[in-house]
CSV table of C-alpha atoms in Angstrom, one decimal:
chain,number,residue,atom,x,y,z
V,1,MET,CA,122.4,119.3,111.9
V,2,SER,CA,121.3,116.5,109.5
V,3,LEU,CA,124.0,114.5,107.8
V,4,ALA,CA,122.9,115.9,104.5
V,5,GLY,CA,123.2,119.5,105.7
V,6,ALA,CA,126.7,119.3,107.2
V,7,ILE,CA,128.6,118.9,103.9
V,8,PRO,CA,126.9,121.9,102.2
V,9,VAL,CA,127.6,124.1,105.2
V,10,TYR,CA,131.3,123.2,105.1
V,11,ARG,CA,131.6,123.7,101.4
V,12,GLN,CA,130.1,127.1,101.6
V,13,ALA,CA,132.2,128.1,104.6
V,14,ALA,CA,135.4,127.0,102.8
V,15,ASP,CA,134.9,129.6,100.1
V,16,PRO,CA,137.4,132.4,100.9
V,17,LYS,CA,134.9,135.0,99.7
V,18,VAL,CA,132.3,133.8,102.2
V,19,GLU,CA,134.7,134.0,105.1
V,20,ALA,CA,135.9,137.5,104.0
V,21,ARG,CA,132.3,138.8,104.0
V,22,ALA,CA,131.7,137.2,107.4
V,23,LEU,CA,134.9,138.8,108.9
V,24,ASP,CA,133.9,142.2,107.4
V,25,ARG,CA,130.6,142.0,109.2
V,26,LEU,CA,132.5,141.4,112.5
V,27,ALA,CA,135.0,144.3,112.0
V,28,LYS,CA,133.3,146.4,114.6
V,29,ASP,CA,132.0,143.7,116.9
V,30,PRO,CA,131.9,145.4,120.3
V,31,GLN,CA,132.9,142.2,122.3
V,32,ILE,CA,136.0,141.7,120.1
V,33,GLN,CA,137.0,145.3,120.1
V,34,ARG,CA,136.7,145.4,123.9
V,35,LYS,CA,138.9,142.4,124.3
V,36,LEU,CA,141.5,143.9,122.0
V,37,LYS,CA,141.5,147.2,123.9
V,38,ASP,CA,141.9,145.4,127.2
V,39,PHE,CA,144.7,143.4,125.7
V,40,GLN,CA,146.5,146.5,124.5
V,41,ALA,CA,146.1,148.2,127.8
V,42,ALA,CA,147.5,145.1,129.6
V,43,VAL,CA,150.5,144.8,127.3
V,44,ALA,CA,151.3,148.5,127.5
V,45,LYS,CA,151.4,148.2,131.3
V,46,ALA,CA,153.5,145.1,131.4
V,47,LYS,CA,157.2,145.5,131.9
V,48,ASP,CA,158.1,142.3,130.1
V,49,LEU,CA,156.7,139.2,128.5
V,50,ASP,CA,156.5,137.3,131.8
V,51,ALA,CA,154.4,140.1,133.3
V,52,ALA,CA,152.1,140.3,130.3
V,53,LEU,CA,151.5,136.5,130.4
V,54,LYS,CA,150.3,136.8,134.0
V,55,ASP,CA,147.5,139.1,133.0
V,56,PRO,CA,144.3,137.2,132.1
V,57,ARG,CA,143.4,140.0,129.6
V,58,VAL,CA,146.4,139.1,127.5
V,59,LEU,CA,145.7,135.3,127.5
V,60,ALA,CA,142.0,136.0,126.7
V,61,VAL,CA,143.2,137.3,123.3
V,62,LEU,CA,146.5,135.5,122.7
V,63,LEU,CA,145.3,131.9,123.3
V,64,PRO,CA,142.2,132.0,121.1
V,65,ALA,CA,143.9,134.0,118.4
V,66,MET,CA,146.7,131.4,118.2
V,67,GLY,CA,144.3,128.5,118.1
V,68,LEU,CA,144.7,127.6,121.8
V,69,GLY,CA,141.4,128.8,123.1
V,70,ASP,CA,140.7,125.4,124.6
V,71,GLN,CA,143.7,126.0,126.9
V,72,LEU,CA,142.3,129.1,128.7
V,73,GLU,CA,141.5,127.0,131.8
V,74,PHE,CA,145.3,126.4,132.2
V,75,PRO,CA,146.8,129.8,132.6
V,76,GLY,CA,149.8,128.5,134.5
V,77,LEU,CA,150.7,126.1,131.7
V,78,ALA,CA,150.2,128.9,129.2
V,79,ARG,CA,152.5,131.3,131.0
V,80,ARG,CA,155.3,128.7,131.2
V,81,ALA,CA,154.9,127.4,127.6
V,82,LEU,CA,154.6,130.7,125.9
V,83,ALA,CA,157.7,132.0,127.7
V,84,ALA,CA,159.8,128.9,126.9
V,85,ASP,CA,162.7,128.6,124.4
V,86,PRO,CA,161.7,126.6,121.4
V,87,ALA,CA,165.3,125.9,120.6
V,88,ASP,CA,166.0,124.3,123.9
V,89,PRO,CA,165.3,120.5,123.7
V,90,LYS,CA,164.7,120.4,127.4
V,91,SER,CA,162.2,123.3,127.5
V,92,LEU,CA,158.6,122.8,128.3
V,93,LEU,CA,157.6,123.5,124.7
V,94,ASN,CA,159.5,120.4,123.5
V,95,GLN,CA,158.0,118.2,126.3
V,96,LEU,CA,154.4,119.0,125.4
V,97,SER,CA,152.6,116.6,123.1
V,98,ASP,CA,150.4,119.4,121.7
V,99,ALA,CA,152.5,121.1,118.9
V,100,ARG,CA,150.2,124.1,118.9
V,101,TRP,CA,152.1,125.6,121.8
V,102,LYS,CA,155.4,125.5,119.9
V,103,ASP,CA,153.8,126.7,116.7
V,104,ALA,CA,152.4,129.8,118.5
V,105,VAL,CA,155.8,130.7,120.2
V,106,THR,CA,157.7,130.2,117.0
V,107,SER,CA,155.2,132.0,114.8
V,108,LEU,CA,155.3,135.1,117.0
V,109,ASN,CA,159.0,134.8,117.8
V,110,LEU,CA,158.1,135.4,121.5
V,111,LYS,CA,161.5,134.2,122.7
V,112,GLY,CA,163.4,136.6,120.4
V,113,GLN,CA,161.1,139.6,120.6
V,114,GLY,CA,159.6,139.2,124.0
V,115,ILE,CA,156.9,141.8,124.9
V,116,ALA,CA,157.6,143.6,121.6
V,117,ALA,CA,155.9,140.8,119.8
V,118,LEU,CA,152.7,141.5,121.6
V,119,ARG,CA,152.9,145.3,120.8
V,120,ASP,CA,153.7,144.8,117.1
V,121,PRO,CA,150.9,146.4,115.1
V,122,ALA,CA,151.1,143.6,112.5
V,123,ASN,CA,150.4,141.0,115.3
V,124,LEU,CA,147.6,143.1,116.7
V,125,ALA,CA,145.9,143.1,113.3
V,126,ARG,CA,146.6,139.3,113.1
V,127,PHE,CA,144.9,138.8,116.5
V,128,ASP,CA,141.9,140.9,115.4
V,129,LYS,CA,141.4,138.9,112.3
V,130,ALA,CA,141.8,135.6,114.2
V,131,LEU,CA,139.3,136.5,116.8
V,132,ARG,CA,136.7,137.5,114.2
V,133,SER,CA,137.4,134.2,112.3
V,134,LEU,CA,137.0,132.3,115.5
V,135,GLN,CA,133.7,133.9,116.4
V,136,TRP,CA,132.3,133.2,112.9
V,137,ARG,CA,133.4,129.6,113.0
V,138,GLN,CA,132.0,129.0,116.5
V,139,GLY,CA,128.7,130.3,115.2
V,140,LEU,CA,128.8,127.6,112.5
V,141,ASP,CA,129.7,125.0,115.1
V,142,GLU,CA,126.5,125.8,117.1
V,143,THR,CA,124.4,124.3,114.3
V,144,THR,CA,126.9,122.0,112.5
V,145,ALA,CA,129.3,120.0,114.7
V,146,GLY,CA,133.0,120.1,113.6
V,147,ILE,CA,132.9,122.9,111.1
V,148,SER,CA,135.7,124.9,112.7
V,149,ASP,CA,137.8,121.8,113.0
V,150,ALA,CA,137.2,121.0,109.4
V,151,LEU,CA,138.2,124.5,108.2
V,152,TYR,CA,141.3,124.4,110.3
V,153,PHE,CA,142.3,121.0,109.0
V,154,LYS,CA,141.8,122.2,105.4
V,155,GLN,CA,144.0,125.3,106.1
V,156,VAL,CA,147.0,123.5,107.7
V,157,SER,CA,147.0,119.8,106.9
V,158,ALA,CA,149.2,120.2,103.8
V,159,ASN,CA,152.1,121.3,106.1
V,160,VAL,CA,152.0,118.2,108.2
V,161,THR,CA,154.9,115.8,107.3
V,162,SER,CA,154.3,112.8,109.6
V,163,THR,CA,151.6,111.0,111.5
V,164,TYR,CA,153.3,112.3,114.7
V,165,GLY,CA,152.6,115.8,113.5
V,166,LEU,CA,148.9,114.9,113.1
V,167,LEU,CA,148.7,113.3,116.5
V,168,GLY,CA,150.6,116.1,118.2
V,169,ASN,CA,148.0,118.7,117.2
V,170,ALA,CA,144.8,118.4,119.2
V,171,VAL,CA,142.6,119.6,116.3
V,172,LEU,CA,144.2,117.7,113.6
V,173,ARG,CA,144.1,114.6,115.7
V,174,ARG,CA,140.4,115.0,116.4
V,175,VAL,CA,139.7,115.3,112.6
V,176,VAL,CA,141.8,112.4,111.6
V,177,THR,CA,140.7,110.0,114.3
V,178,GLY,CA,137.1,111.0,113.8
V,179,ALA,CA,137.3,110.5,110.1
V,180,LEU,CA,139.0,107.2,110.4
V,181,GLY,CA,136.5,106.0,113.1
V,182,LEU,CA,139.3,105.3,115.6
V,183,PRO,CA,138.1,105.0,119.2
V,184,ASP,CA,139.0,107.4,122.0
V,185,GLU,CA,140.8,104.5,123.7
V,186,LEU,CA,143.5,104.9,121.1
V,187,ALA,CA,145.0,107.6,123.3
V,188,LEU,CA,145.7,105.0,125.9
V,189,GLN,CA,148.2,103.3,123.6
V,190,SER,CA,151.8,104.4,123.1
V,191,VAL,CA,152.5,107.2,120.7
V,192,GLU,CA,154.2,104.7,118.4
V,193,ALA,CA,151.2,102.4,118.4
V,194,GLN,CA,148.9,105.4,117.7
V,195,SER,CA,151.0,106.5,114.8
V,196,ARG,CA,151.0,103.0,113.3
V,197,ALA,CA,147.2,102.8,113.6
V,198,VAL,CA,146.8,106.1,111.7
V,199,ALA,CA,149.5,105.4,109.1
V,200,ARG,CA,147.8,102.0,108.2
V,201,ARG,CA,144.7,103.9,107.3
V,202,LEU,CA,146.0,107.2,106.1
V,203,PRO,CA,149.2,107.6,104.1
V,204,ILE,CA,150.7,111.0,105.0
V,205,THR,CA,151.1,111.7,101.3
V,206,ASP,CA,147.3,111.8,101.0
V,207,LEU,CA,147.5,115.2,102.7
V,208,ARG,CA,149.2,116.6,99.6
V,209,ASP,CA,146.1,115.7,97.5
V,210,PRO,CA,143.3,118.3,97.9
V,211,GLN,CA,140.7,115.8,96.8
V,212,LYS,CA,141.7,113.2,99.4
V,213,VAL,CA,141.8,115.9,102.0
V,214,GLU,CA,138.3,117.0,101.1
V,215,ARG,CA,137.0,113.4,101.3
V,216,LEU,CA,138.7,113.0,104.7
V,217,ILE,CA,137.1,116.2,106.0
V,218,GLU,CA,133.7,115.2,104.8
V,219,ARG,CA,134.0,111.8,106.5
V,220,TYR,CA,134.9,113.6,109.7
V,221,LEU,CA,131.8,115.9,109.4
V,222,THR,CA,129.6,113.0,108.6
V,223,ASN,CA,130.7,111.1,111.7
V,224,ALA,CA,130.6,114.2,113.9
V,225,ASN,CA,127.0,114.9,113.0
V,226,ARG,CA,125.8,111.3,113.0
V,227,ASP,CA,124.7,111.7,116.6
V,228,GLY,CA,122.8,114.9,115.9
V,229,THR,CA,125.2,116.9,117.9
V,230,GLY,CA,124.2,120.1,116.1
V,231,THR,CA,121.3,122.1,117.3
V,232,SER,CA,119.5,122.3,114.0
V,233,THR,CA,117.8,119.3,112.3
V,234,THR,CA,116.0,121.1,109.5
V,235,SER,CA,118.3,123.4,107.4
V,236,TYR,CA,121.8,124.8,107.5
V,237,PRO,CA,122.2,128.4,108.6
V,238,LEU,CA,122.3,130.4,105.4
V,239,SER,CA,122.1,133.6,107.4
V,240,LEU,CA,125.6,133.0,108.6
V,241,PHE,CA,126.8,133.4,105.0
V,242,ALA,CA,124.7,136.3,103.9
């Protein structure tokens, strides 16, 4: 994707009406429906949460739906993290640097509800919508690098209260460091040093300003597409918004 094309794609994708139409088109997507049926069958068979989390059919839906699709290759970690107690300061959840794990467990109340959380119709509907949104955003990523990251950042960044919160979420971290032009080697420094490097360039209060958030996102997209990482170099995919 050309640098000129990345920003229009993002702005159009950020329109809630555009996403709603895209998700409606995917309502009967056979691949998504098959995954959800497999998920429900596995959850119905499982005697408890631990048993459910050992079934790859459960993780194949749960992780992507909760924004952890990049962790599918670590099923052992997933089982331990998702079954952990978020209130226990010594639990695995509170040792992991990636805050998405704790967010997922807390959001679904997995510790409190156990297997019932995975059988809850409201959560099933939530997983369905999340998988459709993910598939749509991944389609945009194929031609415009970073679109799904940008949309996620727009959605959740206002809730972040510290630079540690930014650095503790893999996606938010990628957007911020990419927008600020910070090198990958930053990760080799202490968390405190990383936090200072970000804070010097990005006051956390900027995340409360929608205009500043938009400028940050557009800087990220510009940098992400500077190398021509998208597959298209001529025009952005209007067919994805039709």
